CSV table of C-alpha atoms in Angstrom, one decimal:
chain,number,residue,atom,x,y,z
A,20,MET,CA,-58.1,-17.5,53.5
A,21,PRO,CA,-61.1,-17.4,55.9
A,22,ASN,CA,-63.9,-15.0,55.4
A,23,ALA,CA,-64.8,-12.5,58.1
A,24,LEU,CA,-67.5,-9.9,58.2
A,25,VAL,CA,-66.3,-6.9,60.0
A,26,ARG,CA,-69.1,-5.4,62.2
A,27,SER,CA,-67.3,-3.3,64.8
A,28,GLY,CA,-67.2,0.2,66.1
A,29,HIS,CA,-63.8,1.8,65.7
A,30,LYS,CA,-63.0,1.0,69.4
A,31,GLN,CA,-63.2,-2.8,68.6
A,32,LEU,CA,-62.2,-2.9,65.0
A,33,PHE,CA,-58.4,-2.7,65.5
A,34,SER,CA,-58.3,-5.6,68.0
A,35,ARG,CA,-60.5,-7.7,65.8
A,36,LEU,CA,-58.4,-7.2,62.7
A,37,THR,CA,-55.1,-8.0,64.5
A,38,GLY,CA,-56.7,-11.0,66.2
A,39,SER,CA,-58.0,-12.4,62.9
A,40,GLN,CA,-54.5,-12.1,61.4
A,41,ARG,CA,-52.9,-14.0,64.3
A,42,MET,CA,-55.6,-16.7,64.0
A,43,TRP,CA,-55.9,-17.2,60.2
A,44,GLY,CA,-53.2,-15.3,58.2
A,45,ALA,CA,-49.9,-15.9,59.9
A,46,ARG,CA,-48.8,-18.6,57.4
A,47,ILE,CA,-49.3,-16.7,54.2
A,48,GLY,CA,-49.1,-13.1,55.4
A,49,MET,CA,-52.6,-12.1,54.3
A,50,ASN,CA,-56.3,-12.8,54.8
A,51,LYS,CA,-59.6,-11.3,53.7
A,52,ALA,CA,-62.6,-9.6,55.3
A,53,TRP,CA,-65.8,-8.0,54.2
A,54,GLN,CA,-67.3,-4.7,55.3
A,55,GLY,CA,-70.8,-4.8,54.0
A,56,GLN,CA,-70.4,-5.6,50.3
A,57,THR,CA,-66.8,-4.3,50.0
A,58,PRO,CA,-64.1,-7.0,49.9
A,59,TYR,CA,-60.8,-6.3,51.8
A,60,VAL,CA,-57.5,-8.1,51.7
A,61,LEU,CA,-55.4,-7.6,54.8
A,62,LEU,CA,-51.6,-7.7,54.2
A,63,PHE,CA,-48.9,-8.0,56.9
A,64,ASP,CA,-45.9,-9.7,55.4
A,65,PRO,CA,-43.1,-7.9,53.5
A,66,GLU,CA,-43.6,-10.2,50.4
A,67,THR,CA,-47.4,-9.5,50.3
A,68,VAL,CA,-47.1,-5.8,51.0
A,69,GLU,CA,-44.4,-5.1,48.4
A,70,PRO,CA,-46.6,-5.8,45.2
A,71,ILE,CA,-49.0,-3.1,46.3
A,72,LEU,CA,-46.8,-0.4,47.8
A,73,ASN,CA,-44.0,-0.7,45.3
A,74,SER,CA,-46.3,-0.4,42.3
A,75,GLN,CA,-47.2,2.8,40.3
A,76,LYS,CA,-50.5,1.1,39.5
A,77,PHE,CA,-51.9,1.0,43.1
A,78,ILE,CA,-51.1,4.6,44.3
A,79,ASP,CA,-54.8,5.6,44.8
A,80,LYS,CA,-55.9,5.6,48.4
A,81,SER,CA,-58.9,3.5,49.4
A,82,GLY,CA,-62.5,4.8,49.8
A,83,ASP,CA,-61.9,4.9,53.5
A,84,TYR,CA,-60.2,8.3,53.0
A,85,GLU,CA,-63.3,9.8,51.4
A,86,TYR,CA,-64.4,11.1,54.7
A,87,LEU,CA,-61.3,13.3,55.0
A,88,ARG,CA,-62.1,15.2,51.8
A,89,PRO,CA,-64.5,17.7,53.2
A,90,TRP,CA,-61.6,19.0,55.2
A,91,LEU,CA,-58.5,18.2,53.1
A,92,GLY,CA,-60.1,18.3,49.6
A,93,THR,CA,-57.8,16.5,47.3
A,94,GLY,CA,-54.4,17.4,48.7
A,95,LEU,CA,-51.4,15.2,48.7
A,96,LEU,CA,-52.9,12.6,51.1
A,97,THR,CA,-56.2,12.1,49.4
A,98,SER,CA,-55.5,13.0,45.7
A,99,PHE,CA,-55.0,10.4,43.0
A,100,GLY,CA,-53.8,9.9,39.5
A,101,ARG,CA,-52.4,12.8,37.6
A,102,LYS,CA,-53.2,15.4,40.3
A,103,TRP,CA,-51.2,13.4,42.9
A,104,HIS,CA,-48.2,13.1,40.6
A,105,SER,CA,-48.3,16.8,39.9
A,106,ARG,CA,-48.6,17.9,43.6
A,107,ARG,CA,-45.9,15.5,44.7
A,108,LYS,CA,-43.5,17.0,42.2
A,109,ILE,CA,-44.4,20.5,43.3
A,110,LEU,CA,-44.1,19.9,47.0
A,111,THR,CA,-41.0,17.7,47.2
A,112,PRO,CA,-38.6,20.7,47.3
A,113,ALA,CA,-40.4,22.1,50.3
A,114,PHE,CA,-39.0,19.3,52.5
A,115,HIS,CA,-35.4,19.7,51.5
A,116,PHE,CA,-33.0,19.7,54.5
A,117,LYS,CA,-32.1,23.4,53.7
A,118,ILE,CA,-35.7,24.3,54.1
A,119,LEU,CA,-36.2,22.1,57.2
A,120,ASP,CA,-33.3,24.0,58.9
A,121,ASP,CA,-35.6,27.0,59.1
A,122,PHE,CA,-38.1,25.1,61.2
A,123,ILE,CA,-35.6,24.1,64.0
A,124,ASP,CA,-36.2,27.3,65.9
A,125,VAL,CA,-39.9,26.5,66.1
A,126,PHE,CA,-39.2,22.9,67.3
A,127,ASN,CA,-37.0,24.3,70.1
A,128,GLU,CA,-39.3,27.1,71.2
A,129,GLN,CA,-42.4,24.9,71.5
A,130,SER,CA,-40.4,22.1,73.1
A,131,ALA,CA,-39.2,24.6,75.8
A,132,ILE,CA,-42.8,25.6,76.4
A,133,LEU,CA,-43.7,21.9,76.8
A,134,THR,CA,-41.0,21.3,79.4
A,135,ASN,CA,-42.2,24.4,81.3
A,136,LYS,CA,-45.8,23.1,81.2
A,137,LEU,CA,-44.6,19.7,82.5
A,138,GLU,CA,-43.2,21.3,85.7
A,139,ARG,CA,-46.6,21.2,87.2
A,140,GLU,CA,-46.4,17.4,87.1
A,141,LEU,CA,-43.1,17.2,88.8
A,142,ASN,CA,-42.9,14.4,91.5
A,143,LYS,CA,-46.6,13.5,91.1
A,144,GLU,CA,-47.5,9.9,91.3
A,145,SER,CA,-48.5,9.9,87.6
A,146,PHE,CA,-50.0,11.9,84.8
A,147,ASN,CA,-51.1,11.3,81.2
A,148,ILE,CA,-48.3,12.7,78.9
A,149,PHE,CA,-50.3,12.3,75.6
A,150,PRO,CA,-52.3,15.5,75.8
A,151,TYR,CA,-49.3,17.7,76.6
A,152,VAL,CA,-47.3,16.3,73.7
A,153,THR,CA,-50.3,16.6,71.3
A,154,LEU,CA,-50.8,20.3,72.1
A,155,CYS,CA,-47.1,20.9,71.6
A,156,THR,CA,-47.0,19.2,68.1
A,157,LEU,CA,-50.2,21.1,67.2
A,158,ASP,CA,-48.4,24.4,68.0
A,159,ILE,CA,-45.3,23.2,66.0
A,160,VAL,CA,-47.2,22.2,62.9
A,161,CYS,CA,-49.4,25.3,62.8
A,162,GLU,CA,-46.4,27.6,63.0
A,163,THR,CA,-44.3,25.7,60.5
A,164,ALA,CA,-47.3,25.1,58.1
A,165,MET,CA,-48.9,28.6,58.3
A,166,GLY,CA,-46.5,30.9,60.1
A,167,ARG,CA,-49.1,31.5,62.7
A,168,SER,CA,-49.2,30.7,66.4
A,169,ILE,CA,-52.4,29.3,67.8
A,170,TYR,CA,-51.0,28.9,71.3
A,171,ALA,CA,-52.6,25.5,71.8
A,172,GLN,CA,-50.3,24.7,74.8
A,173,SER,CA,-51.7,27.8,76.5
A,174,ASN,CA,-55.3,27.6,75.2
A,175,SER,CA,-56.4,24.1,74.5
A,176,GLU,CA,-60.0,25.3,74.5
A,177,SER,CA,-59.6,27.5,71.4
A,178,ASP,CA,-62.2,26.9,68.6
A,179,TYR,CA,-59.4,25.8,66.2
A,180,VAL,CA,-58.0,23.2,68.5
A,181,LYS,CA,-61.4,21.8,69.3
A,182,ALA,CA,-62.2,21.7,65.6
A,183,VAL,CA,-59.1,19.7,64.8
A,184,TYR,CA,-59.9,17.1,67.5
A,185,GLY,CA,-63.6,17.1,66.7
A,186,ILE,CA,-63.3,16.4,63.0
A,187,GLY,CA,-60.9,13.5,63.6
A,188,GLU,CA,-63.5,11.8,65.9
A,189,ILE,CA,-66.2,12.2,63.3
A,190,VAL,CA,-64.1,10.8,60.5
A,191,GLN,CA,-63.1,7.7,62.3
A,192,SER,CA,-66.7,7.1,63.4
A,193,ARG,CA,-67.9,7.3,59.8
A,194,GLN,CA,-65.1,5.0,58.6
A,195,SER,CA,-66.1,2.2,61.0
A,196,LYS,CA,-69.9,2.5,60.9
A,197,LEU,CA,-71.5,1.2,57.7
A,198,TRP,CA,-74.8,3.0,58.3
A,199,LEU,CA,-72.9,6.4,58.4
A,200,HIS,CA,-71.2,5.8,55.0
A,201,PRO,CA,-74.0,7.2,52.8
A,202,ASP,CA,-74.1,11.0,52.9
A,203,PHE,CA,-77.9,11.2,52.9
A,204,ILE,CA,-78.0,9.3,56.2
A,205,PHE,CA,-75.0,11.1,57.8
A,206,ARG,CA,-76.6,14.5,57.0
A,207,MET,CA,-79.5,13.5,59.3
A,208,THR,CA,-77.3,13.0,62.4
A,209,ALA,CA,-76.2,15.4,65.0
A,210,ASP,CA,-72.6,14.7,64.0
A,211,ALA,CA,-73.3,16.3,60.6
A,212,LYS,CA,-74.0,19.7,62.2
A,213,ARG,CA,-70.9,19.5,64.3
A,214,HIS,CA,-69.0,18.4,61.1
A,215,THR,CA,-70.1,21.5,59.2
A,216,SER,CA,-69.2,23.8,62.1
A,217,TYR,CA,-65.7,22.2,62.4
A,218,ILE,CA,-65.1,22.5,58.7
A,219,ASN,CA,-66.2,26.2,58.7
A,220,THR,CA,-63.8,26.9,61.6
A,221,LEU,CA,-60.8,25.0,60.0
A,222,HIS,CA,-61.3,26.4,56.5
A,223,GLY,CA,-62.1,29.9,57.8
A,224,PHE,CA,-58.8,30.0,59.7
A,225,SER,CA,-56.7,28.6,56.8
A,226,ASN,CA,-58.3,31.0,54.2
A,227,LYS,CA,-57.8,34.0,56.5
A,228,VAL,CA,-54.1,33.1,57.0
A,229,ILE,CA,-53.5,32.5,53.3
A,230,ARG,CA,-55.0,35.9,52.4
A,231,GLU,CA,-53.0,37.7,55.1
A,232,ARG,CA,-49.8,35.9,54.3
A,233,LYS,CA,-50.1,36.7,50.6
A,234,ALA,CA,-50.6,40.4,51.4
A,235,GLU,CA,-47.6,40.4,53.8
A,236,LEU,CA,-45.3,38.7,51.3
A,237,ARG,CA,-46.4,41.0,48.5
A,238,GLU,CA,-45.8,44.1,50.6
A,239,ASN,CA,-42.4,42.8,51.9
A,240,MET,CA,-41.2,41.8,48.5
A,241,ASN,CA,-42.1,45.3,47.1
A,242,ASN,CA,-40.5,47.1,50.0
A,243,ASN,CA,-37.4,45.0,50.4
A,244,ASN,CA,-36.8,44.2,46.7
A,245,TYR,CA,-36.0,40.5,47.2
A,246,ASP,CA,-36.8,37.8,44.7
A,247,SER,CA,-37.7,34.9,46.9
A,248,VAL,CA,-39.2,34.2,50.4
A,249,ALA,CA,-36.2,32.1,51.2
A,250,ASP,CA,-34.0,35.3,50.8
A,251,ALA,CA,-36.2,37.5,53.1
A,252,TYR,CA,-34.8,39.5,56.0
A,253,ASP,CA,-36.6,41.7,58.5
A,254,ASP,CA,-35.8,45.3,59.3
A,255,LEU,CA,-33.1,44.3,61.8
A,256,GLY,CA,-31.3,42.2,59.2
A,257,LYS,CA,-32.4,38.9,60.7
A,258,LYS,CA,-33.5,36.2,58.3
A,259,LYS,CA,-37.3,35.9,58.2
A,260,ARG,CA,-38.7,32.6,59.4
A,261,LEU,CA,-40.2,30.5,56.6
A,262,ALA,CA,-43.5,28.6,56.7
A,263,PHE,CA,-44.7,25.9,54.4
A,264,LEU,CA,-47.4,28.2,53.3
A,265,ASP,CA,-44.9,30.8,52.1
A,266,LEU,CA,-43.3,28.2,49.8
A,267,LEU,CA,-46.6,27.2,48.3
A,268,ILE,CA,-47.4,30.9,47.7
A,269,GLU,CA,-44.1,31.4,46.0
A,270,TYR,CA,-44.6,28.3,43.9
A,271,SER,CA,-48.0,29.6,42.8
A,272,GLN,CA,-46.3,32.8,41.6
A,273,GLU,CA,-43.7,31.0,39.6
A,274,GLY,CA,-46.1,29.6,36.9
A,275,THR,CA,-47.3,26.7,39.0
A,276,LYS,CA,-51.1,26.8,38.9
A,277,LEU,CA,-52.0,26.7,42.6
A,278,SER,CA,-55.2,28.6,43.5
A,279,ASN,CA,-56.0,29.7,47.1
A,280,SER,CA,-58.1,26.5,47.5
A,281,ASP,CA,-55.2,24.4,46.2
A,282,ILE,CA,-52.9,26.0,48.7
A,283,ARG,CA,-55.5,25.5,51.5
A,284,GLU,CA,-55.7,21.8,50.6
A,285,GLU,CA,-52.0,21.3,51.1
A,286,VAL,CA,-51.7,23.4,54.2
A,287,ASP,CA,-54.7,21.6,55.8
A,288,THR,CA,-53.2,18.3,54.8
A,289,PHE,CA,-49.9,19.2,56.5
A,290,MET,CA,-51.8,20.2,59.6
A,291,PHE,CA,-53.7,16.9,59.7
A,292,GLU,CA,-50.8,14.6,58.9
A,293,GLY,CA,-48.2,16.6,60.9
A,294,HIS,CA,-49.5,16.8,64.4
A,295,ASP,CA,-51.3,13.7,65.6
A,296,THR,CA,-48.7,11.3,64.0
A,297,THR,CA,-45.7,13.1,65.5
A,298,SER,CA,-47.4,13.4,68.9
A,299,ALA,CA,-48.1,9.7,69.0
A,300,ALA,CA,-44.5,8.9,68.0
A,301,ILE,CA,-43.1,11.2,70.7
A,302,SER,CA,-45.5,10.0,73.4
A,303,TRP,CA,-44.8,6.3,72.7
A,304,THR,CA,-41.0,6.9,72.6
A,305,LEU,CA,-41.1,8.6,76.0
A,306,PHE,CA,-43.3,5.9,77.4
A,307,LEU,CA,-41.0,3.1,76.2
A,308,LEU,CA,-37.9,4.8,77.4
A,309,GLY,CA,-39.6,5.3,80.7
A,310,SER,CA,-40.2,1.5,80.8
A,311,HIS,CA,-36.6,0.8,79.9
A,312,PRO,CA,-34.3,3.0,82.0
A,313,GLU,CA,-31.2,1.3,80.5
A,314,TYR,CA,-32.0,2.7,77.1
A,315,GLN,CA,-33.0,6.0,78.5
A,316,GLU,CA,-29.6,6.3,80.1
A,317,ARG,CA,-27.9,5.5,76.8
A,318,VAL,CA,-29.9,8.4,75.2
A,319,VAL,CA,-29.0,10.7,78.0
A,320,GLU,CA,-25.3,9.8,77.7
A,321,GLU,CA,-25.5,10.7,74.0
A,322,LEU,CA,-27.2,14.0,74.8
A,323,GLU,CA,-24.5,14.8,77.4
A,324,SER,CA,-21.8,14.0,74.7
A,325,ILE,CA,-23.5,16.7,72.5
A,326,PHE,CA,-24.5,19.3,75.1
A,327,GLY,CA,-22.4,18.6,78.2
A,328,ASP,CA,-24.1,19.7,81.4
A,329,ASP,CA,-26.1,22.4,79.5
A,330,ARG,CA,-29.8,21.8,79.9
A,331,ASP,CA,-31.1,24.8,78.1
A,332,THR,CA,-29.2,25.7,74.9
A,333,PRO,CA,-31.5,25.0,71.9
A,334,ALA,CA,-30.4,22.2,69.6
A,335,THR,CA,-29.0,23.0,66.1
A,336,MET,CA,-29.6,20.9,63.0
A,337,LYS,CA,-26.1,19.4,63.6
A,338,ASN,CA,-27.0,18.5,67.2
A,339,LEU,CA,-30.2,16.8,66.0
A,340,MET,CA,-28.3,14.9,63.3
A,341,ASP,CA,-25.8,13.7,65.9
A,342,MET,CA,-28.6,12.1,68.0
A,343,ARG,CA,-28.1,8.7,66.4
A,344,TYR,CA,-29.1,6.5,69.3
A,345,LEU,CA,-32.2,8.6,70.0
A,346,GLU,CA,-33.1,8.0,66.4
A,347,CYS,CA,-32.8,4.3,66.9
A,348,CYS,CA,-35.2,4.6,69.9
A,349,ILE,CA,-37.7,6.6,67.9
A,350,LYS,CA,-37.5,4.0,65.0
A,351,GLU,CA,-38.0,1.1,67.4
A,352,SER,CA,-41.0,2.9,69.0
A,353,LEU,CA,-42.5,3.3,65.6
A,354,ARG,CA,-41.9,-0.3,64.9
A,355,LEU,CA,-43.9,-1.4,68.0
A,356,PHE,CA,-46.5,1.4,67.8
A,357,PRO,CA,-46.5,2.9,64.3
A,358,SER,CA,-48.4,6.2,64.3
A,359,VAL,CA,-50.5,5.0,61.3
A,360,PRO,CA,-51.3,1.4,62.1
A,361,MET,CA,-52.9,0.6,58.8
A,362,MET,CA,-53.1,2.0,55.3
A,363,GLY,CA,-55.6,1.5,52.5
A,364,ARG,CA,-55.1,1.3,48.8
A,365,SER,CA,-57.6,0.7,46.0
A,366,ILE,CA,-56.9,-2.4,43.8
A,367,ASN,CA,-58.0,-1.2,40.3
A,368,GLU,CA,-56.9,-4.3,38.4
A,369,ASP,CA,-56.2,-7.9,39.2
A,370,VAL,CA,-52.9,-8.4,41.0
A,371,GLN,CA,-51.0,-11.6,41.9
A,372,ILE,CA,-49.9,-11.7,45.6
A,373,GLY,CA,-48.1,-14.8,46.4
A,374,ASP,CA,-50.2,-17.8,45.4
A,375,TYR,CA,-53.4,-15.7,45.2
A,376,THR,CA,-55.0,-13.5,42.6
A,377,VAL,CA,-56.6,-10.5,44.2
A,378,PRO,CA,-59.4,-9.2,42.0
A,379,ALA,CA,-59.9,-5.6,40.9
A,380,GLY,CA,-62.4,-3.8,43.1
A,381,THR,CA,-60.8,-5.1,46.3
A,382,THR,CA,-59.5,-2.7,49.0
A,383,ALA,CA,-56.0,-3.6,50.2
A,384,ILE,CA,-55.2,-2.8,53.9
A,385,ILE,CA,-51.6,-2.8,54.8
A,386,MET,CA,-51.5,-3.7,58.5
A,387,THR,CA,-48.3,-1.9,59.5
A,388,TYR,CA,-48.8,-2.9,63.2
A,389,MET,CA,-48.7,-6.6,62.4
A,390,LEU,CA,-46.1,-6.2,59.6
A,391,HIS,CA,-43.6,-4.8,62.1
A,392,ARG,CA,-44.1,-7.9,64.4
A,393,ASN,CA,-42.8,-10.4,61.8
A,394,PRO,CA,-40.6,-12.8,63.8
A,395,ARG,CA,-38.6,-13.7,60.7
A,396,VAL,CA,-37.5,-10.1,60.6
A,397,PHE,CA,-37.5,-9.2,64.3
A,398,PRO,CA,-36.8,-12.4,66.3
A,399,LYS,CA,-38.3,-11.0,69.5
A,400,PRO,CA,-41.1,-8.9,68.0
A,401,GLU,CA,-42.7,-7.7,71.2
A,402,GLN,CA,-39.4,-6.7,72.9
A,403,PHE,CA,-38.4,-3.0,72.8
A,404,ASN,CA,-34.8,-3.1,71.5
A,405,PRO,CA,-33.5,0.1,69.8
A,406,ASP,CA,-30.4,-1.9,68.7
A,407,ASN,CA,-32.7,-3.3,66.0
A,408,PHE,CA,-31.9,-0.1,64.1
A,409,LEU,CA,-28.2,0.1,64.5
A,410,PRO,CA,-26.7,0.2,61.0
A,411,GLU,CA,-25.2,-3.3,61.2
A,412,ASN,CA,-28.6,-4.8,62.2
A,413,CYS,CA,-30.5,-3.0,59.4
A,414,ALA,CA,-28.2,-4.5,56.7
A,415,GLY,CA,-30.0,-6.9,54.4
A,416,ARG,CA,-33.4,-6.3,56.0
A,417,HIS,CA,-36.3,-6.5,53.5
A,418,PRO,CA,-37.1,-2.9,52.4
A,419,PHE,CA,-40.9,-3.5,53.1
A,420,ALA,CA,-40.5,-5.1,56.5
A,421,TYR,CA,-40.5,-1.7,58.3
A,422,ILE,CA,-42.7,1.1,56.9
A,423,PRO,CA,-43.8,3.6,59.5
A,424,PHE,CA,-43.8,6.3,56.8
A,425,SER,CA,-45.3,3.9,54.2
A,426,ALA,CA,-42.9,3.0,51.3
A,427,GLY,CA,-42.7,3.0,47.5
A,428,PRO,CA,-43.7,6.0,45.3
A,429,ARG,CA,-46.4,7.2,47.8
A,430,ASN,CA,-44.2,7.2,50.9
A,431,CYS,CA,-44.6,10.1,53.4
A,432,ILE,CA,-43.1,13.3,52.0
A,433,GLY,CA,-42.6,14.7,55.5
A,434,GLN,CA,-40.7,11.9,57.2
A,435,LYS,CA,-37.4,13.9,57.6
A,436,PHE,CA,-39.5,16.7,59.1
A,437,ALA,CA,-41.1,14.3,61.5
A,438,ILE,CA,-37.9,12.6,62.8
A,439,LEU,CA,-36.2,16.0,63.3
A,440,GLU,CA,-39.2,17.3,65.3
A,441,GLU,CA,-39.4,14.1,67.3
A,442,LYS,CA,-35.7,14.3,68.2
A,443,ALA,CA,-36.1,18.0,69.2
A,444,VAL,CA,-39.0,17.4,71.5
A,445,ILE,CA,-37.8,14.2,73.1
A,446,SER,CA,-34.2,15.5,73.7
A,447,THR,CA,-35.6,18.7,75.2
A,448,VAL,CA,-37.7,16.7,77.7
A,449,LEU,CA,-35.0,14.2,78.6
A,450,ARG,CA,-32.4,16.9,79.1
A,451,LYS,CA,-34.6,18.3,81.9
A,452,TYR,CA,-36.5,15.3,83.3
A,453,LYS,CA,-36.1,11.6,84.1
A,454,VAL,CA,-39.2,9.8,82.8
A,455,GLU,CA,-40.6,6.7,84.6
A,456,THR,CA,-43.5,4.7,83.2
A,457,VAL,CA,-46.4,3.9,85.4
A,458,ASP,CA,-48.6,1.8,83.1
A,459,ARG,CA,-47.5,-1.7,81.9
A,460,ARG,CA,-47.7,-2.3,78.2
A,461,GLU,CA,-49.7,-5.4,78.6
A,462,ASP,CA,-52.4,-3.4,80.4
A,463,LEU,CA,-52.9,-0.9,77.6
A,464,THR,CA,-55.9,-1.0,75.3
A,465,LEU,CA,-54.9,0.2,71.8
A,466,LEU,CA,-57.3,2.0,69.5
A,467,GLY,CA,-56.4,1.8,65.8
A,468,GLU,CA,-58.0,5.1,64.8
A,469,LEU,CA,-56.6,7.7,62.5
A,470,ILE,CA,-53.5,7.1,64.6
A,471,LEU,CA,-52.6,4.3,67.0
A,472,ARG,CA,-53.4,5.7,70.4
A,473,PRO,CA,-53.9,4.2,73.9
A,474,LYS,CA,-57.5,4.2,75.0
A,475,ASP,CA,-56.8,5.7,78.4
A,476,GLY,CA,-53.6,7.6,77.7
A,477,LEU,CA,-50.0,6.9,78.8
A,478,ARG,CA,-49.3,7.5,82.4
A,479,VAL,CA,-45.7,8.5,83.4
A,480,LYS,CA,-43.9,10.1,86.3
A,481,ILE,CA,-41.2,12.7,85.9
A,482,THR,CA,-38.4,14.0,88.2
A,483,LYS,CA,-35.8,16.7,87.7
A,484,ARG,CA,-32.7,15.3,86.1
A,485,GLU,CA,-29.7,16.0,88.3
């Protein structure tokens, strides 16, 4: 395995890593690199990925996630060891389908706002769809996580919205620049002052919402005499809308030791993981369907079989579950453009991967973007083909050949939530508009940041669907 010293800013790092794999690692599905004095092993073959992701020994995230901890603390994404096991057990029930059903109304309401916002772009030569979708998913995740509206689609200049974007830029800058790794150097930069300001804004908002929500729930439970937030009804007899925060508060009252800071960690983690990743998946799917009208028409035919000519009635859980071909399109989009293009794990003891012994102290980077382009698994890896995910074509596929939500014991707890949200938003857009792609895939520059995003956005054109 050749040795490469990675000295790139985050805008070049992704292309250099994928290029090195094509040049040196294709035969064995792995190669190595150094960042300063830290050894890395890059994995991008199902057989090389499985020993890491499928093991209980290697569940700790790599040191690259350290820079998220000032915001997220040690929530589910960044925690390790016993704390991670405990939090995972506590949080798993919050993503049960019965709970997710309560979030469908939020998906529909924010998707409708998105389609209204998109009207201003009707019949224009082109526009960048990415910012529209990102603000929509930020509204969705804030309301489902905290039960609060931040109206990002109406006010993208709010302090909270700017803080979410700003903190992400600073984190990815620190991850890729060796000289910014030490805290004592970072504290001398202008970014450090911005970082502190963003953290104060983000934590201040979360803490305020937690205090208010606890007080509301306490008062409502006293007045209405119900035992669980899941059983709550308002004064008109309508079932109250749940938020992820409500469930955490309830768990904390049932003997589970979750302090306000513990609850904030998980709410902030849900905010971080739940908006950029889904916005990328939605944007890439719309872009790819706009590039392939034949598949877009198959999706529209499926939507018409569910809704008829109705363009406005909100989707139910059953409607979303019936969107099977749209789900194939989303999965294929996540194959070509996985929202999280690479994942890091700490190797805390020697491990055998194929013919090689990877020593303790190495950081393993699972290169999802390259893993999904394995020609042994997907014979035409660069071709957009949703039929790859028809049931008959998935049969017998290596379980670690396709991992947009990671895999093994530390897979993404919110993947059902994400797919339902993506179906809701995409179907709402496609019921109203025909999407045509303006940019060619081969002309896009990809940035492998916290998510996989196009450097200059995704330009599309929309027209009213007759």
